[in-house]
Every structure is written in C-alpha cells, then in structure tokens.
Amino acid sequence: NAGVMQNPRHLVRRRGQEARLRCSPVKGHSHVYWYRQLPEEGLKFMVYLQKENIIDESGMPKERFSAEFPKEGPSILRIQQVVRGDSAAYFCASSTGTSFYNEQFFGPGTRLTVL
Amino acid sequence: DQQVKQNSPSLSVQEGRISILNCDYTNSMFDYFLWYKKYPAEGPTFLISISSIKDKNEDGRFTVFLNKSAKHLSLHIVPSQPGDSAVYFCAAEGTNAGKSTFGDGTTLTVKP
C-alpha cells in the first residue's frame, strides 16, 4: 500500500504529557500538510511542509505545537503539555507539489484523546 | 470568519435520485475548488475539482458546478447509490496554493 500512513491510529495522553504524531507521505511526495478535525467540525489547516522546510504554519497554535519534515523519515506533529481541547482527529496529507494546485492524498488520521 | 461554508449538515436522498450538495465561499482570492468524500474512521478521499476558469467539470456520476459571481459551487451525484453515503467536504485554494480551506462537511445518506 503506497498511500499516506499515519501512526499511531489512536493515541491517549493525560493532560501535561507530550503527543507525537507521525506521517509517512506517499512515496515520491515531497509536500506534507497537517489538518485537525474537532468533533462536528470540518478540517482545519495547521501547517504545510516540504522536506526540511516549513512553508506555511499559519494554522498552528502559537504555543505547544510544532511540526517537522526531516530529510529522512516521517513528518512529525508534536504537541507538548497536551490539554483536553487538543482531543481531535489529526489528518496528514501529501502531494507531489509539481503543479500549482495539487490533489492531496490523506492518511487515515490519528485520533488523540486527552484524559 | 468561516471562508468556506456548507450550510446543510445533512442530506438524505433515495437511491437512483440526484444528490445536490452545496458550498459557498467568501474569499474572492480562491480560484480552485475541490470536493472530498470521507467515510467514518478514514481520511478524506479526493473526488473532483474545478478551476475558476471553468463553470462545470464532470467525472462519471459526479459533476461540480461553479458560479463565481455568486461564490457558490455545488456537487451533483446522479444517480445516487447507497455506497455514496459519506461526509462530503468542499475545499478551496487560492494564491496560497497547498493550503486548503475546508467547509464543515455535509453528511449524505442514500437510502436503498
């Protein structure tokens, strides 16, 4: 299966702990996007990365959230000192980035629950 | 300020009939629009898209119509099938291509 992979699929954390969400894009895709979906809401853009670069992080909360897409390995979304309001589904998507507009391929999501 | 709005949270249609899902946007800088379909516990899947230079794009049973002056687009599914039952998201991109702005989704139920 050459699709976008995310792990873990489900993550439970207590308040104050750290959450690390991983995303492996489609092979050959160099662009990664992270979205968050709160209950009963749509997907909200968080951050857009290329290899080793953050292109647009306008949707990222200013504190506690960070993302990276290293030269080797998966993209990581890191949430420090989680709070209950961080409970959501986090989706990663990837694209080739070879044209101005690109269809995005989504992973199955990581469902984060903060106790 | 929600820039992409799907005002109908849900839609129920009989199998074989037409499903029409609507989407409105406010940002005139948007010039590329996409529809995604999402099943429970899965990620969204791209369905169909349209550029602002067109007013219609068709792919099999799915047709997207764009009315730029009204800042409105719609997705038509004809004929609807039970397997089409899912959440449908409208998304828009503009000059910050890559950053898709999504609506809140419409849950479509197609009854056999």
PDB file of C-alpha atoms in Angstrom:
ATOM      1  CA  ASN A   1       0.000   0.000   0.000  1.00  0.00           C
ATOM      2  CA  ALA A   2       1.657   3.170  -1.187  1.00  0.00           C
ATOM      3  CA  GLY A   3      -0.793   5.545   0.487  1.00  0.00           C
ATOM      4  CA  VAL A   4      -0.227   8.025   3.277  1.00  0.00           C
ATOM      5  CA  MET A   5       0.455   6.257   6.553  1.00  0.00           C
ATOM      6  CA  GLN A   6      -0.158   7.703   9.957  1.00  0.00           C
ATOM      7  CA  ASN A   7       0.666   6.256  13.306  1.00  0.00           C
ATOM      8  CA  PRO A   8      -0.498   5.709  15.818  1.00  0.00           C
ATOM      9  CA  ARG A   9      -4.124   5.498  14.746  1.00  0.00           C
ATOM     10  CA  HIS A  10      -5.268   6.137  18.294  1.00  0.00           C
ATOM     11  CA  LEU A  11      -3.331   7.935  20.994  1.00  0.00           C
ATOM     12  CA  VAL A  12      -4.381   8.514  24.584  1.00  0.00           C
ATOM     13  CA  ARG A  13      -2.497  11.019  26.698  1.00  0.00           C
ATOM     14  CA  ARG A  14      -3.031  12.580  30.114  1.00  0.00           C
ATOM     15  CA  ARG A  15      -3.023  16.325  30.492  1.00  0.00           C
ATOM     16  CA  GLY A  16       0.504  17.676  30.525  1.00  0.00           C
ATOM     17  CA  GLN A  17       2.036  14.827  28.540  1.00  0.00           C
ATOM     18  CA  GLU A  18       3.507  15.074  25.057  1.00  0.00           C
ATOM     19  CA  ALA A  19       1.892  13.673  21.921  1.00  0.00           C
ATOM     20  CA  ARG A  20       3.888  12.741  18.830  1.00  0.00           C
ATOM     21  CA  LEU A  21       2.020  12.014  15.639  1.00  0.00           C
ATOM     22  CA  ARG A  22       3.817  10.533  12.646  1.00  0.00           C
ATOM     23  CA  CYS A  23       3.039  10.753   8.971  1.00  0.00           C
ATOM     24  CA  SER A  24       4.730   8.947   6.096  1.00  0.00           C
ATOM     25  CA  PRO A  25       3.669  10.530   2.801  1.00  0.00           C
ATOM     26  CA  VAL A  26       3.009   8.758  -0.460  1.00  0.00           C
ATOM     27  CA  LYS A  27       6.330   7.606  -1.900  1.00  0.00           C
ATOM     28  CA  GLY A  28       7.712  10.371  -4.046  1.00  0.00           C
ATOM     29  CA  HIS A  29       5.619  13.125  -2.467  1.00  0.00           C
ATOM     30  CA  SER A  30       7.660  15.940  -1.026  1.00  0.00           C
ATOM     31  CA  HIS A  31       4.831  18.078   0.357  1.00  0.00           C
ATOM     32  CA  VAL A  32       3.049  17.325   3.611  1.00  0.00           C
ATOM     33  CA  TYR A  33       0.069  19.042   5.219  1.00  0.00           C
ATOM     34  CA  TRP A  34      -1.443  18.611   8.667  1.00  0.00           C
ATOM     35  CA  TYR A  35      -5.110  19.240   9.437  1.00  0.00           C
ATOM     36  CA  ARG A  36      -7.092  18.976  12.634  1.00  0.00           C
ATOM     37  CA  GLN A  37     -10.731  17.987  12.870  1.00  0.00           C
ATOM     38  CA  LEU A  38     -12.584  18.775  16.052  1.00  0.00           C
ATOM     39  CA  PRO A  39     -15.870  16.959  16.741  1.00  0.00           C
ATOM     40  CA  GLU A  40     -18.715  18.134  14.494  1.00  0.00           C
ATOM     41  CA  GLU A  41     -16.391  20.422  12.561  1.00  0.00           C
ATOM     42  CA  GLY A  42     -14.510  20.388   9.284  1.00  0.00           C
ATOM     43  CA  LEU A  43     -10.814  20.010   8.736  1.00  0.00           C
ATOM     44  CA  LYS A  44      -8.750  22.998   9.796  1.00  0.00           C
ATOM     45  CA  PHE A  45      -5.405  23.616   8.145  1.00  0.00           C
ATOM     46  CA  MET A  46      -2.489  23.610  10.542  1.00  0.00           C
ATOM     47  CA  VAL A  47       0.805  23.515   8.677  1.00  0.00           C
ATOM     48  CA  TYR A  48       2.328  22.890   5.236  1.00  0.00           C
ATOM     49  CA  LEU A  49       5.847  21.484   4.982  1.00  0.00           C
ATOM     50  CA  GLN A  50       8.327  20.467   2.367  1.00  0.00           C
ATOM     51  CA  LYS A  51      11.409  18.463   3.158  1.00  0.00           C
ATOM     52  CA  GLU A  52      13.287  20.336   5.916  1.00  0.00           C
ATOM     53  CA  ASN A  53      11.176  23.458   5.412  1.00  0.00           C
ATOM     54  CA  ILE A  54       8.015  24.890   6.909  1.00  0.00           C
ATOM     55  CA  ILE A  55       6.176  26.644   4.092  1.00  0.00           C
ATOM     56  CA  ASP A  56       3.062  27.845   5.906  1.00  0.00           C
ATOM     57  CA  GLU A  57       2.281  27.408   9.591  1.00  0.00           C
ATOM     58  CA  SER A  58      -0.481  29.979   9.807  1.00  0.00           C
ATOM     59  CA  GLY A  59      -2.909  27.430  11.243  1.00  0.00           C
ATOM     60  CA  MET A  60      -0.669  26.217  14.034  1.00  0.00           C
ATOM     61  CA  PRO A  61      -1.405  27.338  17.586  1.00  0.00           C
ATOM     62  CA  LYS A  62       1.378  29.644  18.695  1.00  0.00           C
ATOM     63  CA  GLU A  63       2.363  27.563  21.696  1.00  0.00           C
ATOM     64  CA  ARG A  64       2.913  23.872  22.388  1.00  0.00           C
ATOM     65  CA  PHE A  65       2.570  22.762  18.738  1.00  0.00           C
ATOM     66  CA  SER A  66       5.435  22.120  16.355  1.00  0.00           C
ATOM     67  CA  ALA A  67       5.939  20.197  13.127  1.00  0.00           C
ATOM     68  CA  GLU A  68       8.870  18.950  11.152  1.00  0.00           C
ATOM     69  CA  PHE A  69       9.507  17.034   7.957  1.00  0.00           C
ATOM     70  CA  PRO A  70      13.144  15.930   8.046  1.00  0.00           C
ATOM     71  CA  LYS A  71      15.225  14.925   5.068  1.00  0.00           C
ATOM     72  CA  GLU A  72      14.856  11.316   6.114  1.00  0.00           C
ATOM     73  CA  GLY A  73      11.925   9.779   7.907  1.00  0.00           C
ATOM     74  CA  PRO A  74       8.322  10.729   8.528  1.00  0.00           C
ATOM     75  CA  SER A  75       6.814  14.092   9.260  1.00  0.00           C
ATOM     76  CA  ILE A  76       6.159  14.628  12.966  1.00  0.00           C
ATOM     77  CA  LEU A  77       3.478  16.755  14.596  1.00  0.00           C
ATOM     78  CA  ARG A  78       4.400  17.326  18.207  1.00  0.00           C
ATOM     79  CA  ILE A  79       2.071  18.628  20.880  1.00  0.00           C
ATOM     80  CA  GLN A  80       3.643  19.453  24.195  1.00  0.00           C
ATOM     81  CA  GLN A  81       1.766  19.619  27.511  1.00  0.00           C
ATOM     82  CA  VAL A  82      -1.487  18.449  25.966  1.00  0.00           C
ATOM     83  CA  VAL A  83      -4.813  19.784  27.224  1.00  0.00           C
ATOM     84  CA  ARG A  84      -8.302  18.365  26.836  1.00  0.00           C
ATOM     85  CA  GLY A  85      -9.037  20.792  23.998  1.00  0.00           C
ATOM     86  CA  ASP A  86      -6.348  19.087  21.915  1.00  0.00           C
ATOM     87  CA  SER A  87      -8.552  15.997  21.646  1.00  0.00           C
ATOM     88  CA  ALA A  88      -9.304  15.696  17.947  1.00  0.00           C
ATOM     89  CA  ALA A  89      -8.558  13.752  14.795  1.00  0.00           C
ATOM     90  CA  TYR A  90      -5.326  14.841  13.162  1.00  0.00           C
ATOM     91  CA  PHE A  91      -5.001  14.159   9.457  1.00  0.00           C
ATOM     92  CA  CYS A  92      -1.902  14.272   7.367  1.00  0.00           C
ATOM     93  CA  ALA A  93      -1.983  14.695   3.603  1.00  0.00           C
ATOM     94  CA  SER A  94       0.697  14.675   0.957  1.00  0.00           C
ATOM     95  CA  SER A  95       1.076  15.851  -2.614  1.00  0.00           C
ATOM     96  CA  THR A  96       3.674  15.922  -5.347  1.00  0.00           C
ATOM     97  CA  GLY A  97       3.863  19.686  -5.417  1.00  0.00           C
ATOM     98  CA  THR A  98       4.760  19.578  -9.094  1.00  0.00           C
ATOM     99  CA  SER A  99       1.950  21.897 -10.153  1.00  0.00           C
ATOM    100  CA  PHE A 100       0.441  24.968  -8.609  1.00  0.00           C
ATOM    101  CA  TYR A 101      -2.636  23.093  -7.435  1.00  0.00           C
ATOM    102  CA  ASN A 102      -2.271  19.595  -6.200  1.00  0.00           C
ATOM    103  CA  GLU A 103      -4.703  16.939  -5.202  1.00  0.00           C
ATOM    104  CA  GLN A 104      -3.913  15.971  -1.648  1.00  0.00           C
ATOM    105  CA  PHE A 105      -3.847  12.363  -0.542  1.00  0.00           C
ATOM    106  CA  PHE A 106      -4.952  11.904   3.036  1.00  0.00           C
ATOM    107  CA  GLY A 107      -3.933   9.392   5.632  1.00  0.00           C
ATOM    108  CA  PRO A 108      -6.446   7.649   7.919  1.00  0.00           C
ATOM    109  CA  GLY A 109      -5.819  10.079  10.752  1.00  0.00           C
ATOM    110  CA  THR A 110      -4.663   9.849  14.346  1.00  0.00           C
ATOM    111  CA  ARG A 111      -7.351  10.196  16.958  1.00  0.00           C
ATOM    112  CA  LEU A 112      -5.908  11.891  20.007  1.00  0.00           C
ATOM    113  CA  THR A 113      -7.759  11.642  23.292  1.00  0.00           C
ATOM    114  CA  VAL A 114      -6.559  13.699  26.229  1.00  0.00           C
ATOM    115  CA  LEU A 115      -7.774  12.476  29.598  1.00  0.00           C
TER     116      LEU A 115
ATOM    117  CA  ASP B   1     -14.702  34.002   9.994  1.00  0.00           C
ATOM    118  CA  GLN B   2     -15.504  30.859   8.045  1.00  0.00           C
ATOM    119  CA  GLN B   3     -14.450  31.323   4.443  1.00  0.00           C
ATOM    120  CA  VAL B   4     -15.964  28.097   3.125  1.00  0.00           C
ATOM    121  CA  LYS B   5     -19.459  27.197   4.250  1.00  0.00           C
ATOM    122  CA  GLN B   6     -21.562  24.128   3.771  1.00  0.00           C
ATOM    123  CA  ASN B   7     -24.886  25.213   5.207  1.00  0.00           C
ATOM    124  CA  SER B   8     -26.565  21.810   5.138  1.00  0.00           C
ATOM    125  CA  PRO B   9     -25.113  19.498   7.771  1.00  0.00           C
ATOM    126  CA  SER B  10     -27.014  16.560   6.334  1.00  0.00           C
ATOM    127  CA  LEU B  11     -28.876  15.395   3.235  1.00  0.00           C
ATOM    128  CA  SER B  12     -30.984  12.295   2.691  1.00  0.00           C
ATOM    129  CA  VAL B  13     -31.762  11.039  -0.811  1.00  0.00           C
ATOM    130  CA  GLN B  14     -33.420   7.994  -2.305  1.00  0.00           C
ATOM    131  CA  GLU B  15     -31.263   5.612  -4.315  1.00  0.00           C
ATOM    132  CA  GLY B  16     -31.312   6.469  -8.013  1.00  0.00           C
ATOM    133  CA  ARG B  17     -32.206  10.110  -7.437  1.00  0.00           C
ATOM    134  CA  ILE B  18     -29.949  13.138  -7.701  1.00  0.00           C
ATOM    135  CA  SER B  19     -27.946  14.367  -4.722  1.00  0.00           C
ATOM    136  CA  ILE B  20     -27.029  18.053  -4.700  1.00  0.00           C
ATOM    137  CA  LEU B  21     -24.507  19.268  -2.169  1.00  0.00           C
ATOM    138  CA  ASN B  22     -23.884  22.977  -1.867  1.00  0.00           C
ATOM    139  CA  CYS B  23     -20.941  25.104  -0.840  1.00  0.00           C
ATOM    140  CA  ASP B  24     -20.472  28.862  -0.530  1.00  0.00           C
ATOM    141  CA  TYR B  25     -17.249  30.790  -0.149  1.00  0.00           C
ATOM    142  CA  THR B  26     -16.431  34.362   0.764  1.00  0.00           C
ATOM    143  CA  ASN B  27     -12.812  34.799  -0.267  1.00  0.00           C
ATOM    144  CA  SER B  28     -12.601  36.075  -3.849  1.00  0.00           C
ATOM    145  CA  MET B  29      -8.948  35.001  -3.965  1.00  0.00           C
ATOM    146  CA  PHE B  30      -9.995  31.355  -4.064  1.00  0.00           C
ATOM    147  CA  ASP B  31      -9.630  30.017  -7.587  1.00  0.00           C
ATOM    148  CA  TYR B  32      -9.508  26.262  -7.238  1.00  0.00           C
ATOM    149  CA  PHE B  33     -12.140  24.141  -5.594  1.00  0.00           C
ATOM    150  CA  LEU B  34     -12.209  20.503  -4.575  1.00  0.00           C
ATOM    151  CA  TRP B  35     -14.659  18.008  -3.183  1.00  0.00           C
ATOM    152  CA  TYR B  36     -13.567  15.252  -0.855  1.00  0.00           C
ATOM    153  CA  LYS B  37     -15.506  12.276   0.408  1.00  0.00           C
ATOM    154  CA  LYS B  38     -14.943  10.819   3.852  1.00  0.00           C
ATOM    155  CA  TYR B  39     -16.063   7.555   5.375  1.00  0.00           C
ATOM    156  CA  PRO B  40     -16.004   7.061   9.166  1.00  0.00           C
ATOM    157  CA  ALA B  41     -12.570   6.272  10.618  1.00  0.00           C
ATOM    158  CA  GLU B  42     -10.879   7.034   7.294  1.00  0.00           C
ATOM    159  CA  GLY B  43      -9.179  10.065   5.821  1.00  0.00           C
ATOM    160  CA  PRO B  44     -10.856  12.189   3.143  1.00  0.00           C
ATOM    161  CA  THR B  45     -10.544  10.992  -0.431  1.00  0.00           C
ATOM    162  CA  PHE B  46     -10.344  13.383  -3.355  1.00  0.00           C
ATOM    163  CA  LEU B  47     -13.428  13.231  -5.549  1.00  0.00           C
ATOM    164  CA  ILE B  48     -13.451  16.019  -8.123  1.00  0.00           C
ATOM    165  CA  SER B  49     -12.121  19.530  -8.605  1.00  0.00           C
ATOM    166  CA  ILE B  50     -12.758  22.641 -10.666  1.00  0.00           C
ATOM    167  CA  SER B  51     -10.697  25.628 -11.613  1.00  0.00           C
ATOM    168  CA  SER B  52     -12.217  29.092 -11.580  1.00  0.00           C
ATOM    169  CA  ILE B  53     -11.772  29.369 -15.337  1.00  0.00           C
ATOM    170  CA  LYS B  54     -14.473  26.724 -15.757  1.00  0.00           C
ATOM    171  CA  ASP B  55     -18.074  26.588 -14.659  1.00  0.00           C
ATOM    172  CA  LYS B  56     -18.541  22.842 -14.871  1.00  0.00           C
ATOM    173  CA  ASN B  57     -16.484  19.704 -14.513  1.00  0.00           C
ATOM    174  CA  GLU B  58     -17.867  16.219 -14.930  1.00  0.00           C
ATOM    175  CA  ASP B  59     -16.465  12.831 -13.948  1.00  0.00           C
ATOM    176  CA  GLY B  60     -18.831   9.919 -14.326  1.00  0.00           C
ATOM    177  CA  ARG B  61     -21.721  10.291 -11.929  1.00  0.00           C
ATOM    178  CA  PHE B  62     -20.170  13.376 -10.326  1.00  0.00           C
ATOM    179  CA  THR B  63     -20.464  16.914 -11.666  1.00  0.00           C
ATOM    180  CA  VAL B  64     -19.283  20.074  -9.988  1.00  0.00           C
ATOM    181  CA  PHE B  65     -20.753  23.441 -10.950  1.00  0.00           C
ATOM    182  CA  LEU B  66     -19.125  26.752 -10.124  1.00  0.00           C
ATOM    183  CA  ASN B  67     -20.893  30.121 -10.073  1.00  0.00           C
ATOM    184  CA  LYS B  68     -18.147  32.654  -9.475  1.00  0.00           C
ATOM    185  CA  SER B  69     -20.391  35.679  -9.321  1.00  0.00           C
ATOM    186  CA  ALA B  70     -22.416  34.046  -6.545  1.00  0.00           C
ATOM    187  CA  LYS B  71     -19.340  32.481  -4.946  1.00  0.00           C
ATOM    188  CA  HIS B  72     -21.189  29.207  -4.945  1.00  0.00           C
ATOM    189  CA  LEU B  73     -20.408  25.698  -6.044  1.00  0.00           C
ATOM    190  CA  SER B  74     -22.382  22.514  -5.992  1.00  0.00           C
ATOM    191  CA  LEU B  75     -21.712  18.807  -6.384  1.00  0.00           C
ATOM    192  CA  HIS B  76     -24.288  16.728  -8.230  1.00  0.00           C
ATOM    193  CA  ILE B  77     -24.328  12.954  -7.929  1.00  0.00           C
ATOM    194  CA  VAL B  78     -26.515  11.171 -10.430  1.00  0.00           C
ATOM    195  CA  PRO B  79     -27.738   8.524  -9.888  1.00  0.00           C
ATOM    196  CA  SER B  80     -27.095   8.324  -6.170  1.00  0.00           C
ATOM    197  CA  GLN B  81     -26.089   4.953  -4.754  1.00  0.00           C
ATOM    198  CA  PRO B  82     -26.062   3.667  -1.168  1.00  0.00           C
ATOM    199  CA  GLY B  83     -22.258   3.481  -1.340  1.00  0.00           C
ATOM    200  CA  ASP B  84     -22.212   7.251  -1.797  1.00  0.00           C
ATOM    201  CA  SER B  85     -23.318   7.647   1.816  1.00  0.00           C
ATOM    202  CA  ALA B  86     -20.471   9.566   3.455  1.00  0.00           C
ATOM    203  CA  VAL B  87     -19.440  13.026   4.600  1.00  0.00           C
ATOM    204  CA  TYR B  88     -18.632  15.364   1.721  1.00  0.00           C
ATOM    205  CA  PHE B  89     -16.239  18.248   2.229  1.00  0.00           C
ATOM    206  CA  CYS B  90     -15.889  21.232  -0.016  1.00  0.00           C
ATOM    207  CA  ALA B  91     -12.411  22.797  -0.076  1.00  0.00           C
ATOM    208  CA  ALA B  92     -10.911  25.864  -1.702  1.00  0.00           C
ATOM    209  CA  GLU B  93      -7.419  27.037  -2.569  1.00  0.00           C
ATOM    210  CA  GLY B  94      -6.138  30.402  -3.639  1.00  0.00           C
ATOM    211  CA  THR B  95      -2.866  32.134  -4.087  1.00  0.00           C
ATOM    212  CA  ASN B  96      -1.512  30.256  -1.057  1.00  0.00           C
ATOM    213  CA  ALA B  97      -1.839  27.046  -3.028  1.00  0.00           C
ATOM    214  CA  GLY B  98      -1.382  23.970  -0.924  1.00  0.00           C
ATOM    215  CA  LYS B  99      -3.303  25.409   1.981  1.00  0.00           C
ATOM    216  CA  SER B 100      -6.818  24.083   1.509  1.00  0.00           C
ATOM    217  CA  THR B 101      -9.666  25.725   3.401  1.00  0.00           C
ATOM    218  CA  PHE B 102     -12.398  23.230   4.187  1.00  0.00           C
ATOM    219  CA  GLY B 103     -16.086  23.542   4.914  1.00  0.00           C
ATOM    220  CA  ASP B 104     -17.603  21.670   7.853  1.00  0.00           C
ATOM    221  CA  GLY B 105     -18.990  18.922   5.641  1.00  0.00           C
ATOM    222  CA  THR B 106     -22.381  17.554   4.638  1.00  0.00           C
ATOM    223  CA  THR B 107     -23.395  14.054   5.632  1.00  0.00           C
ATOM    224  CA  LEU B 108     -25.111  12.369   2.695  1.00  0.00           C
ATOM    225  CA  THR B 109     -27.329   9.368   3.299  1.00  0.00           C
ATOM    226  CA  VAL B 110     -28.586   7.466   0.269  1.00  0.00           C
ATOM    227  CA  LYS B 111     -31.473   5.192   1.150  1.00  0.00           C
ATOM    228  CA  PRO B 112     -31.986   1.951  -0.791  1.00  0.00           C
TER     229      PRO B 112
END
